[in-house]
């Protein structure tokens, strides 16, 4: 069988050797996973979300398994941008990983500060803007819930960085295509979706919620059908690349996202079960493409909707 080129161009200089990345918040900063495989094999490593200052996150317990997925209420715990640059980036550079940093903020000004600071750091290939954070100046409403808020944030960030801006969309907004179009118009280079879906789990013995934060974000296989639908809707609505996320635990599911319209995918919750999931999925995608004689670009958006 002839080998096949799996590289993907996501725009503004972000060219990846293959379409499989990690998902923010599920892979730390790559240190633990590097004990299992060469993290440079992946298309990119999307690291844990970074804010201007360190965050302690929500009270425990912060993770609970449900029959169909995982609920987490981590609360955006992270080391902060200065510690990330000083303590985490040297390791990632040494490993040769392509690094995409997920960016957090409670105000537009905080997002700008993080993006400006990270843009001058060697080895960072792109910024993924997490718009699921509550905007404290808007009374706590999430940036991603309203088209105007999402677009306003991206418009403010576009001038402060030359790095590729990937915007991570929330499935809780109600109009994923509308928000995708809004951030595209404001200067986003790509969109990634979906983030987690808000959920809850209850211990019937105590009648209390399992999570210290009461509610959390649901991820894993339970969200895949929702994510596939939203990826396809976004793909049809925008001209910029779409990155698919949502319960990808095997290559077949990754291929479904590509067929639905994603140009690349992120693997998240599956790594909690199998740290080797991203490389296993990459090999499965490669095998399929070789057998079918198709590249990722040809496969992306190839969904057959003619039922005749």
PDB file of C-alpha atoms in Angstrom:
ATOM      1  CA  UNK A   1       0.000   0.000   0.000  1.00  0.00           C
ATOM      2  CA  UNK A   2       1.271   3.466  -0.894  1.00  0.00           C
ATOM      3  CA  UNK A   3       1.801   5.806   2.045  1.00  0.00           C
ATOM      4  CA  UNK A   4      -0.388   8.874   2.156  1.00  0.00           C
ATOM      5  CA  UNK A   5       0.087  12.492   3.167  1.00  0.00           C
ATOM      6  CA  UNK A   6      -2.034  13.239   6.259  1.00  0.00           C
ATOM      7  CA  UNK A   7      -0.910  16.839   6.689  1.00  0.00           C
ATOM      8  CA  UNK A   8      -3.535  19.531   7.208  1.00  0.00           C
ATOM      9  CA  UNK A   9      -3.336  23.292   6.703  1.00  0.00           C
ATOM     10  CA  UNK A  10      -5.568  25.129   9.183  1.00  0.00           C
ATOM     11  CA  UNK A  11      -4.598  28.587   7.934  1.00  0.00           C
ATOM     12  CA  UNK A  12      -2.303  31.453   8.974  1.00  0.00           C
ATOM     13  CA  UNK A  13       0.736  29.217   8.944  1.00  0.00           C
ATOM     14  CA  UNK A  14      -0.673  26.434  11.112  1.00  0.00           C
ATOM     15  CA  UNK A  15       0.234  23.325   9.119  1.00  0.00           C
ATOM     16  CA  UNK A  16       0.114  20.029  11.010  1.00  0.00           C
ATOM     17  CA  UNK A  17       1.663  16.717   9.904  1.00  0.00           C
ATOM     18  CA  UNK A  18      -1.573  14.903  10.708  1.00  0.00           C
ATOM     19  CA  UNK A  19      -5.084  15.787  11.932  1.00  0.00           C
ATOM     20  CA  UNK A  20      -4.978  14.296  15.462  1.00  0.00           C
ATOM     21  CA  UNK A  21      -4.467  16.601  18.447  1.00  0.00           C
ATOM     22  CA  UNK A  22      -5.130  16.380  22.140  1.00  0.00           C
ATOM     23  CA  UNK A  23      -8.000  18.314  23.718  1.00  0.00           C
ATOM     24  CA  UNK A  24      -7.372  21.040  26.256  1.00  0.00           C
ATOM     25  CA  UNK A  25      -7.887  20.098  29.873  1.00  0.00           C
ATOM     26  CA  UNK A  26      -7.395  16.381  29.320  1.00  0.00           C
ATOM     27  CA  UNK A  27      -3.676  16.200  28.573  1.00  0.00           C
ATOM     28  CA  UNK A  28      -2.123  18.527  31.147  1.00  0.00           C
ATOM     29  CA  UNK A  29       1.054  19.979  29.680  1.00  0.00           C
ATOM     30  CA  UNK A  30       2.138  16.742  27.996  1.00  0.00           C
ATOM     31  CA  UNK A  31       4.582  15.592  30.662  1.00  0.00           C
ATOM     32  CA  UNK A  32       2.704  12.512  31.873  1.00  0.00           C
ATOM     33  CA  UNK A  33       1.748  11.328  28.373  1.00  0.00           C
ATOM     34  CA  UNK A  34       5.324  11.621  27.168  1.00  0.00           C
ATOM     35  CA  UNK A  35       6.130   8.632  29.370  1.00  0.00           C
ATOM     36  CA  UNK A  36       3.933   6.525  27.082  1.00  0.00           C
ATOM     37  CA  UNK A  37       4.680   7.868  23.576  1.00  0.00           C
ATOM     38  CA  UNK A  38       6.472  10.546  21.594  1.00  0.00           C
ATOM     39  CA  UNK A  39       4.083  13.487  21.797  1.00  0.00           C
ATOM     40  CA  UNK A  40       5.716  15.015  18.692  1.00  0.00           C
ATOM     41  CA  UNK A  41       3.993  12.254  16.675  1.00  0.00           C
ATOM     42  CA  UNK A  42       0.666  14.059  17.093  1.00  0.00           C
ATOM     43  CA  UNK A  43      -0.564  16.838  14.861  1.00  0.00           C
ATOM     44  CA  UNK A  44      -0.425  19.148  17.870  1.00  0.00           C
ATOM     45  CA  UNK A  45      -0.662  19.158  21.631  1.00  0.00           C
ATOM     46  CA  UNK A  46      -3.388  21.456  22.952  1.00  0.00           C
ATOM     47  CA  UNK A  47      -2.369  22.144  26.520  1.00  0.00           C
ATOM     48  CA  UNK A  48      -4.453  22.901  29.580  1.00  0.00           C
ATOM     49  CA  UNK A  49      -6.135  26.317  29.556  1.00  0.00           C
ATOM     50  CA  UNK A  50      -3.916  29.192  30.681  1.00  0.00           C
ATOM     51  CA  UNK A  51      -5.049  32.364  32.429  1.00  0.00           C
ATOM     52  CA  UNK A  52      -3.081  35.473  33.334  1.00  0.00           C
ATOM     53  CA  UNK A  53      -2.759  34.440  36.972  1.00  0.00           C
ATOM     54  CA  UNK A  54      -2.768  30.921  38.497  1.00  0.00           C
ATOM     55  CA  UNK A  55      -6.200  29.498  39.340  1.00  0.00           C
ATOM     56  CA  UNK A  56      -6.944  26.971  42.079  1.00  0.00           C
ATOM     57  CA  UNK A  57     -10.155  25.671  40.529  1.00  0.00           C
ATOM     58  CA  UNK A  58     -13.301  24.345  42.184  1.00  0.00           C
ATOM     59  CA  UNK A  59     -13.569  22.393  45.459  1.00  0.00           C
ATOM     60  CA  UNK A  60     -13.337  18.562  45.240  1.00  0.00           C
ATOM     61  CA  UNK A  61     -14.628  16.178  44.156  1.00  0.00           C
ATOM     62  CA  UNK A  62     -14.123  17.515  40.641  1.00  0.00           C
ATOM     63  CA  UNK A  63     -14.516  14.463  38.400  1.00  0.00           C
ATOM     64  CA  UNK A  64     -17.166  11.745  38.325  1.00  0.00           C
ATOM     65  CA  UNK A  65     -17.798   8.964  35.834  1.00  0.00           C
ATOM     66  CA  UNK A  66     -21.353   8.531  34.541  1.00  0.00           C
ATOM     67  CA  UNK A  67     -22.739   5.554  32.600  1.00  0.00           C
ATOM     68  CA  UNK A  68     -22.065   7.328  29.300  1.00  0.00           C
ATOM     69  CA  UNK A  69     -19.300   9.820  29.900  1.00  0.00           C
ATOM     70  CA  UNK A  70     -17.379  11.909  32.378  1.00  0.00           C
ATOM     71  CA  UNK A  71     -18.476  14.973  34.313  1.00  0.00           C
ATOM     72  CA  UNK A  72     -15.799  17.402  35.411  1.00  0.00           C
ATOM     73  CA  UNK A  73     -15.868  20.538  37.488  1.00  0.00           C
ATOM     74  CA  UNK A  74     -12.163  21.378  37.516  1.00  0.00           C
ATOM     75  CA  UNK A  75     -12.879  25.086  37.435  1.00  0.00           C
ATOM     76  CA  UNK A  76     -10.087  26.065  35.040  1.00  0.00           C
ATOM     77  CA  UNK A  77      -7.280  25.269  37.483  1.00  0.00           C
ATOM     78  CA  UNK A  78      -3.932  26.143  35.902  1.00  0.00           C
ATOM     79  CA  UNK A  79      -0.446  27.379  36.714  1.00  0.00           C
ATOM     80  CA  UNK A  80      -0.873  30.813  35.114  1.00  0.00           C
ATOM     81  CA  UNK A  81       0.918  32.151  32.058  1.00  0.00           C
ATOM     82  CA  UNK A  82       4.258  33.065  33.677  1.00  0.00           C
ATOM     83  CA  UNK A  83       4.742  29.627  35.234  1.00  0.00           C
ATOM     84  CA  UNK A  84       3.591  27.992  32.005  1.00  0.00           C
ATOM     85  CA  UNK A  85       6.222  29.861  30.006  1.00  0.00           C
ATOM     86  CA  UNK A  86       8.991  29.248  32.545  1.00  0.00           C
ATOM     87  CA  UNK A  87       8.223  25.698  33.652  1.00  0.00           C
ATOM     88  CA  UNK A  88       6.156  23.942  30.962  1.00  0.00           C
ATOM     89  CA  UNK A  89       7.218  25.331  27.588  1.00  0.00           C
ATOM     90  CA  UNK A  90      10.908  24.271  27.865  1.00  0.00           C
ATOM     91  CA  UNK A  91       9.792  20.636  28.152  1.00  0.00           C
ATOM     92  CA  UNK A  92       7.397  20.911  25.197  1.00  0.00           C
ATOM     93  CA  UNK A  93      10.068  22.602  23.032  1.00  0.00           C
ATOM     94  CA  UNK A  94      12.586  19.911  23.942  1.00  0.00           C
ATOM     95  CA  UNK A  95      10.116  17.222  22.903  1.00  0.00           C
ATOM     96  CA  UNK A  96       9.501  18.927  19.548  1.00  0.00           C
ATOM     97  CA  UNK A  97       5.728  19.078  20.033  1.00  0.00           C
ATOM     98  CA  UNK A  98       3.641  21.569  18.083  1.00  0.00           C
ATOM     99  CA  UNK A  99       1.960  23.495  20.869  1.00  0.00           C
ATOM    100  CA  UNK A 100      -1.466  25.107  20.830  1.00  0.00           C
ATOM    101  CA  UNK A 101      -2.268  26.982  24.031  1.00  0.00           C
ATOM    102  CA  UNK A 102      -5.860  27.196  25.223  1.00  0.00           C
ATOM    103  CA  UNK A 103      -6.431  30.735  26.534  1.00  0.00           C
ATOM    104  CA  UNK A 104      -8.780  31.654  29.418  1.00  0.00           C
ATOM    105  CA  UNK A 105     -10.017  34.959  30.743  1.00  0.00           C
ATOM    106  CA  UNK A 106     -12.762  36.605  32.766  1.00  0.00           C
ATOM    107  CA  UNK A 107     -12.467  39.912  30.939  1.00  0.00           C
ATOM    108  CA  UNK A 108     -11.461  40.969  27.443  1.00  0.00           C
ATOM    109  CA  UNK A 109      -8.432  42.645  28.983  1.00  0.00           C
ATOM    110  CA  UNK A 110      -7.273  39.377  30.569  1.00  0.00           C
ATOM    111  CA  UNK A 111      -7.572  37.505  27.263  1.00  0.00           C
ATOM    112  CA  UNK A 112      -5.559  40.275  25.566  1.00  0.00           C
ATOM    113  CA  UNK A 113      -2.837  40.117  28.220  1.00  0.00           C
ATOM    114  CA  UNK A 114      -2.447  36.344  27.871  1.00  0.00           C
ATOM    115  CA  UNK A 115      -2.491  36.414  24.060  1.00  0.00           C
ATOM    116  CA  UNK A 116       0.040  39.245  23.873  1.00  0.00           C
ATOM    117  CA  UNK A 117       2.389  37.521  26.303  1.00  0.00           C
ATOM    118  CA  UNK A 118       2.180  34.073  24.709  1.00  0.00           C
ATOM    119  CA  UNK A 119       2.618  35.436  21.192  1.00  0.00           C
ATOM    120  CA  UNK A 120       6.264  36.188  21.886  1.00  0.00           C
ATOM    121  CA  UNK A 121       7.100  32.726  23.204  1.00  0.00           C
ATOM    122  CA  UNK A 122       9.182  30.414  21.038  1.00  0.00           C
ATOM    123  CA  UNK A 123       7.499  27.125  20.202  1.00  0.00           C
ATOM    124  CA  UNK A 124       3.840  28.160  20.437  1.00  0.00           C
ATOM    125  CA  UNK A 125       2.128  27.450  17.108  1.00  0.00           C
ATOM    126  CA  UNK A 126      -1.384  28.739  17.791  1.00  0.00           C
ATOM    127  CA  UNK A 127      -3.817  29.972  20.420  1.00  0.00           C
ATOM    128  CA  UNK A 128      -7.147  28.289  21.102  1.00  0.00           C
ATOM    129  CA  UNK A 129      -9.529  30.837  22.614  1.00  0.00           C
ATOM    130  CA  UNK A 130     -11.840  29.279  25.188  1.00  0.00           C
ATOM    131  CA  UNK A 131     -15.019  31.376  25.073  1.00  0.00           C
ATOM    132  CA  UNK A 132     -16.808  29.307  27.717  1.00  0.00           C
ATOM    133  CA  UNK A 133     -15.466  31.513  30.513  1.00  0.00           C
ATOM    134  CA  UNK A 134     -17.904  33.807  32.341  1.00  0.00           C
ATOM    135  CA  UNK A 135     -17.431  37.469  31.457  1.00  0.00           C
ATOM    136  CA  UNK A 136     -17.361  39.193  34.832  1.00  0.00           C
ATOM    137  CA  UNK A 137     -18.100  42.587  33.289  1.00  0.00           C
ATOM    138  CA  UNK A 138     -21.249  41.203  31.668  1.00  0.00           C
ATOM    139  CA  UNK A 139     -22.523  39.748  34.928  1.00  0.00           C
ATOM    140  CA  UNK A 140     -21.060  36.278  34.440  1.00  0.00           C
ATOM    141  CA  UNK A 141     -22.581  35.373  31.061  1.00  0.00           C
ATOM    142  CA  UNK A 142     -20.210  33.234  29.043  1.00  0.00           C
ATOM    143  CA  UNK A 143     -18.475  34.869  26.070  1.00  0.00           C
ATOM    144  CA  UNK A 144     -19.580  31.988  23.859  1.00  0.00           C
ATOM    145  CA  UNK A 145     -23.267  32.258  24.646  1.00  0.00           C
ATOM    146  CA  UNK A 146     -23.913  35.381  22.575  1.00  0.00           C
ATOM    147  CA  UNK A 147     -22.703  36.101  19.054  1.00  0.00           C
ATOM    148  CA  UNK A 148     -21.898  39.731  19.861  1.00  0.00           C
ATOM    149  CA  UNK A 149     -19.807  38.841  22.920  1.00  0.00           C
ATOM    150  CA  UNK A 150     -17.899  36.127  21.068  1.00  0.00           C
ATOM    151  CA  UNK A 151     -17.248  38.343  18.062  1.00  0.00           C
ATOM    152  CA  UNK A 152     -16.249  41.278  20.232  1.00  0.00           C
ATOM    153  CA  UNK A 153     -13.660  39.177  22.043  1.00  0.00           C
ATOM    154  CA  UNK A 154     -12.118  37.811  18.839  1.00  0.00           C
ATOM    155  CA  UNK A 155     -12.107  41.266  17.261  1.00  0.00           C
ATOM    156  CA  UNK A 156     -10.182  42.576  20.282  1.00  0.00           C
ATOM    157  CA  UNK A 157      -7.644  39.718  20.096  1.00  0.00           C
ATOM    158  CA  UNK A 158      -6.994  39.754  16.360  1.00  0.00           C
ATOM    159  CA  UNK A 159      -4.729  42.835  16.380  1.00  0.00           C
ATOM    160  CA  UNK A 160      -2.589  41.672  19.317  1.00  0.00           C
ATOM    161  CA  UNK A 161      -1.220  38.457  17.828  1.00  0.00           C
ATOM    162  CA  UNK A 162      -0.006  37.106  14.512  1.00  0.00           C
ATOM    163  CA  UNK A 163      -0.531  33.544  15.752  1.00  0.00           C
ATOM    164  CA  UNK A 164      -3.331  31.381  14.397  1.00  0.00           C
ATOM    165  CA  UNK A 165      -6.517  32.003  16.412  1.00  0.00           C
ATOM    166  CA  UNK A 166      -8.675  28.927  16.913  1.00  0.00           C
ATOM    167  CA  UNK A 167     -11.900  29.649  18.783  1.00  0.00           C
ATOM    168  CA  UNK A 168     -13.386  26.834  20.896  1.00  0.00           C
ATOM    169  CA  UNK A 169     -17.182  26.994  20.777  1.00  0.00           C
ATOM    170  CA  UNK A 170     -19.670  26.060  23.478  1.00  0.00           C
ATOM    171  CA  UNK A 171     -22.508  23.637  22.631  1.00  0.00           C
ATOM    172  CA  UNK A 172     -24.658  25.430  25.177  1.00  0.00           C
ATOM    173  CA  UNK A 173     -25.078  28.561  23.020  1.00  0.00           C
ATOM    174  CA  UNK A 174     -28.142  27.335  21.124  1.00  0.00           C
ATOM    175  CA  UNK A 175     -26.929  28.518  17.698  1.00  0.00           C
ATOM    176  CA  UNK A 176     -23.536  26.995  17.008  1.00  0.00           C
ATOM    177  CA  UNK A 177     -23.540  28.018  13.337  1.00  0.00           C
ATOM    178  CA  UNK A 178     -24.386  31.601  14.231  1.00  0.00           C
ATOM    179  CA  UNK A 179     -21.549  31.883  16.749  1.00  0.00           C
ATOM    180  CA  UNK A 180     -19.138  30.204  14.308  1.00  0.00           C
ATOM    181  CA  UNK A 181     -20.040  32.782  11.649  1.00  0.00           C
ATOM    182  CA  UNK A 182     -19.689  35.613  14.151  1.00  0.00           C
ATOM    183  CA  UNK A 183     -16.142  34.673  15.193  1.00  0.00           C
ATOM    184  CA  UNK A 184     -15.169  34.017  11.581  1.00  0.00           C
ATOM    185  CA  UNK A 185     -16.266  37.532  10.717  1.00  0.00           C
ATOM    186  CA  UNK A 186     -14.264  38.905  13.637  1.00  0.00           C
ATOM    187  CA  UNK A 187     -11.012  37.331  12.470  1.00  0.00           C
ATOM    188  CA  UNK A 188     -10.857  33.744  13.751  1.00  0.00           C
ATOM    189  CA  UNK A 189      -8.690  31.414  11.637  1.00  0.00           C
ATOM    190  CA  UNK A 190     -10.526  28.230  12.680  1.00  0.00           C
ATOM    191  CA  UNK A 191     -13.143  27.009  15.133  1.00  0.00           C
ATOM    192  CA  UNK A 192     -12.989  23.955  17.395  1.00  0.00           C
ATOM    193  CA  UNK A 193     -16.085  22.290  18.814  1.00  0.00           C
ATOM    194  CA  UNK A 194     -17.648  21.132  20.957  1.00  0.00           C
ATOM    195  CA  UNK A 195     -16.716  22.051  24.508  1.00  0.00           C
ATOM    196  CA  UNK A 196     -18.485  20.077  27.253  1.00  0.00           C
ATOM    197  CA  UNK A 197     -22.244  20.032  27.827  1.00  0.00           C
ATOM    198  CA  UNK A 198     -23.425  21.136  31.264  1.00  0.00           C
ATOM    199  CA  UNK A 199     -24.639  18.215  33.383  1.00  0.00           C
ATOM    200  CA  UNK A 200     -25.130  16.886  36.888  1.00  0.00           C
ATOM    201  CA  UNK A 201     -24.769  13.601  38.781  1.00  0.00           C
ATOM    202  CA  UNK A 202     -26.391  12.775  42.142  1.00  0.00           C
ATOM    203  CA  UNK A 203     -25.462  10.314  44.898  1.00  0.00           C
ATOM    204  CA  UNK A 204     -28.795   8.772  45.988  1.00  0.00           C
ATOM    205  CA  UNK A 205     -27.283   7.580  49.296  1.00  0.00           C
ATOM    206  CA  UNK A 206     -26.523  11.136  50.415  1.00  0.00           C
ATOM    207  CA  UNK A 207     -28.915  12.925  48.028  1.00  0.00           C
ATOM    208  CA  UNK A 208     -26.070  15.274  47.265  1.00  0.00           C
ATOM    209  CA  UNK A 209     -24.424  16.149  43.944  1.00  0.00           C
ATOM    210  CA  UNK A 210     -21.225  14.184  43.337  1.00  0.00           C
ATOM    211  CA  UNK A 211     -19.312  17.278  42.267  1.00  0.00           C
ATOM    212  CA  UNK A 212     -18.122  19.942  44.671  1.00  0.00           C
ATOM    213  CA  UNK A 213     -19.119  22.516  42.069  1.00  0.00           C
ATOM    214  CA  UNK A 214     -22.656  20.988  41.911  1.00  0.00           C
ATOM    215  CA  UNK A 215     -22.674  20.852  38.105  1.00  0.00           C
ATOM    216  CA  UNK A 216     -19.962  20.076  35.596  1.00  0.00           C
ATOM    217  CA  UNK A 217     -19.141  19.568  31.958  1.00  0.00           C
ATOM    218  CA  UNK A 218     -20.118  16.269  30.328  1.00  0.00           C
ATOM    219  CA  UNK A 219     -17.660  14.724  27.874  1.00  0.00           C
ATOM    220  CA  UNK A 220     -17.052  11.311  26.365  1.00  0.00           C
ATOM    221  CA  UNK A 221     -19.176   9.070  24.125  1.00  0.00           C
ATOM    222  CA  UNK A 222     -22.454  10.572  25.359  1.00  0.00           C
ATOM    223  CA  UNK A 223     -21.789  13.850  23.549  1.00  0.00           C
ATOM    224  CA  UNK A 224     -20.592  12.402  20.217  1.00  0.00           C
ATOM    225  CA  UNK A 225     -23.906  12.526  18.301  1.00  0.00           C
ATOM    226  CA  UNK A 226     -24.481  16.114  19.456  1.00  0.00           C
ATOM    227  CA  UNK A 227     -20.936  17.071  18.514  1.00  0.00           C
ATOM    228  CA  UNK A 228     -21.188  15.463  15.079  1.00  0.00           C
ATOM    229  CA  UNK A 229     -24.343  17.421  14.340  1.00  0.00           C
ATOM    230  CA  UNK A 230     -22.801  20.691  15.469  1.00  0.00           C
ATOM    231  CA  UNK A 231     -19.550  20.125  13.572  1.00  0.00           C
ATOM    232  CA  UNK A 232     -21.539  19.535  10.400  1.00  0.00           C
ATOM    233  CA  UNK A 233     -23.650  22.646  11.007  1.00  0.00           C
ATOM    234  CA  UNK A 234     -20.541  24.763  11.567  1.00  0.00           C
ATOM    235  CA  UNK A 235     -18.825  23.244   8.525  1.00  0.00           C
ATOM    236  CA  UNK A 236     -21.739  24.248   6.322  1.00  0.00           C
ATOM    237  CA  UNK A 237     -21.873  27.766   7.802  1.00  0.00           C
ATOM    238  CA  UNK A 238     -18.236  28.921   7.678  1.00  0.00           C
ATOM    239  CA  UNK A 239     -15.324  28.973   5.242  1.00  0.00           C
ATOM    240  CA  UNK A 240     -12.585  28.607   7.880  1.00  0.00           C
ATOM    241  CA  UNK A 241     -11.451  25.119   9.016  1.00  0.00           C
ATOM    242  CA  UNK A 242     -13.433  23.266  11.674  1.00  0.00           C
ATOM    243  CA  UNK A 243     -11.765  21.086  14.335  1.00  0.00           C
ATOM    244  CA  UNK A 244     -13.987  18.339  15.761  1.00  0.00           C
ATOM    245  CA  UNK A 245     -14.135  17.381  19.442  1.00  0.00           C
ATOM    246  CA  UNK A 246     -16.558  15.165  21.340  1.00  0.00           C
ATOM    247  CA  UNK A 247     -16.072  11.672  22.714  1.00  0.00           C
ATOM    248  CA  UNK A 248     -13.490  10.541  20.154  1.00  0.00           C
ATOM    249  CA  UNK A 249     -12.154   7.286  21.564  1.00  0.00           C
ATOM    250  CA  UNK A 250     -11.366   5.331  18.391  1.00  0.00           C
ATOM    251  CA  UNK A 251     -10.410   5.948  14.787  1.00  0.00           C
ATOM    252  CA  UNK A 252     -13.912   5.204  13.497  1.00  0.00           C
ATOM    253  CA  UNK A 253     -15.322   8.081  15.547  1.00  0.00           C
ATOM    254  CA  UNK A 254     -12.488  10.371  14.430  1.00  0.00           C
ATOM    255  CA  UNK A 255     -13.286   9.515  10.812  1.00  0.00           C
ATOM    256  CA  UNK A 256     -16.947  10.367  11.380  1.00  0.00           C
ATOM    257  CA  UNK A 257     -15.938  13.860  12.505  1.00  0.00           C
ATOM    258  CA  UNK A 258     -13.734  14.293   9.429  1.00  0.00           C
ATOM    259  CA  UNK A 259     -16.529  13.119   7.147  1.00  0.00           C
ATOM    260  CA  UNK A 260     -18.961  15.497   8.918  1.00  0.00           C
ATOM    261  CA  UNK A 261     -16.713  18.401   8.003  1.00  0.00           C
ATOM    262  CA  UNK A 262     -13.843  18.593  10.472  1.00  0.00           C
ATOM    263  CA  UNK A 263     -10.374  19.087   9.027  1.00  0.00           C
ATOM    264  CA  UNK A 264      -8.750  17.875  12.247  1.00  0.00           C
ATOM    265  CA  UNK A 265      -9.862  16.355  15.541  1.00  0.00           C
ATOM    266  CA  UNK A 266      -9.012  16.580  19.223  1.00  0.00           C
ATOM    267  CA  UNK A 267      -8.948  13.554  21.547  1.00  0.00           C
ATOM    268  CA  UNK A 268      -9.872  14.247  25.170  1.00  0.00           C
ATOM    269  CA  UNK A 269     -11.656  12.012  27.657  1.00  0.00           C
ATOM    270  CA  UNK A 270     -10.402   8.812  26.012  1.00  0.00           C
ATOM    271  CA  UNK A 271      -6.879   9.550  27.259  1.00  0.00           C
ATOM    272  CA  UNK A 272      -8.089   9.076  30.847  1.00  0.00           C
ATOM    273  CA  UNK A 273      -8.883   5.450  29.965  1.00  0.00           C
ATOM    274  CA  UNK A 274      -6.007   4.858  27.560  1.00  0.00           C
ATOM    275  CA  UNK A 275      -3.086   7.308  27.441  1.00  0.00           C
ATOM    276  CA  UNK A 276      -2.185   5.865  24.042  1.00  0.00           C
ATOM    277  CA  UNK A 277      -5.601   6.692  22.556  1.00  0.00           C
ATOM    278  CA  UNK A 278      -4.348   9.632  20.416  1.00  0.00           C
ATOM    279  CA  UNK A 279      -1.635   7.567  18.683  1.00  0.00           C
ATOM    280  CA  UNK A 280      -3.970   4.584  18.305  1.00  0.00           C
ATOM    281  CA  UNK A 281      -6.552   6.837  16.659  1.00  0.00           C
ATOM    282  CA  UNK A 282      -3.912   8.396  14.412  1.00  0.00           C
ATOM    283  CA  UNK A 283      -2.815   4.969  13.186  1.00  0.00           C
ATOM    284  CA  UNK A 284      -6.425   4.007  12.492  1.00  0.00           C
ATOM    285  CA  UNK A 285      -7.019   7.188  10.491  1.00  0.00           C
ATOM    286  CA  UNK A 286      -3.814   6.583   8.519  1.00  0.00           C
ATOM    287  CA  UNK A 287      -4.797   2.984   7.761  1.00  0.00           C
ATOM    288  CA  UNK A 288      -8.254   4.036   6.565  1.00  0.00           C
ATOM    289  CA  UNK A 289      -6.881   6.789   4.345  1.00  0.00           C
ATOM    290  CA  UNK A 290      -4.322   4.433   2.807  1.00  0.00           C
ATOM    291  CA  UNK A 291      -6.924   1.746   2.150  1.00  0.00           C
ATOM    292  CA  UNK A 292      -9.396   4.247   0.697  1.00  0.00           C
ATOM    293  CA  UNK A 293      -6.694   6.211  -1.150  1.00  0.00           C
ATOM    294  CA  UNK A 294      -7.900   9.554   0.231  1.00  0.00           C
ATOM    295  CA  UNK A 295      -6.191  12.433   2.003  1.00  0.00           C
ATOM    296  CA  UNK A 296      -7.660  14.301   4.946  1.00  0.00           C
ATOM    297  CA  UNK A 297      -8.683  17.283   2.819  1.00  0.00           C
ATOM    298  CA  UNK A 298     -10.585  15.017   0.444  1.00  0.00           C
ATOM    299  CA  UNK A 299     -12.194  13.171   3.337  1.00  0.00           C
ATOM    300  CA  UNK A 300     -13.217  16.335   5.204  1.00  0.00           C
ATOM    301  CA  UNK A 301     -16.849  17.165   4.543  1.00  0.00           C
ATOM    302  CA  UNK A 302     -17.414  14.136   2.321  1.00  0.00           C
ATOM    303  CA  UNK A 303     -20.690  13.281   4.050  1.00  0.00           C
ATOM    304  CA  UNK A 304     -23.163  11.793   1.589  1.00  0.00           C
ATOM    305  CA  UNK A 305     -26.550  13.360   2.227  1.00  0.00           C
ATOM    306  CA  UNK A 306     -28.298  12.092  -0.893  1.00  0.00           C
ATOM    307  CA  UNK A 307     -30.503   9.293   0.399  1.00  0.00           C
ATOM    308  CA  UNK A 308     -31.657   8.278  -3.062  1.00  0.00           C
TER     309      UNK A 308
END
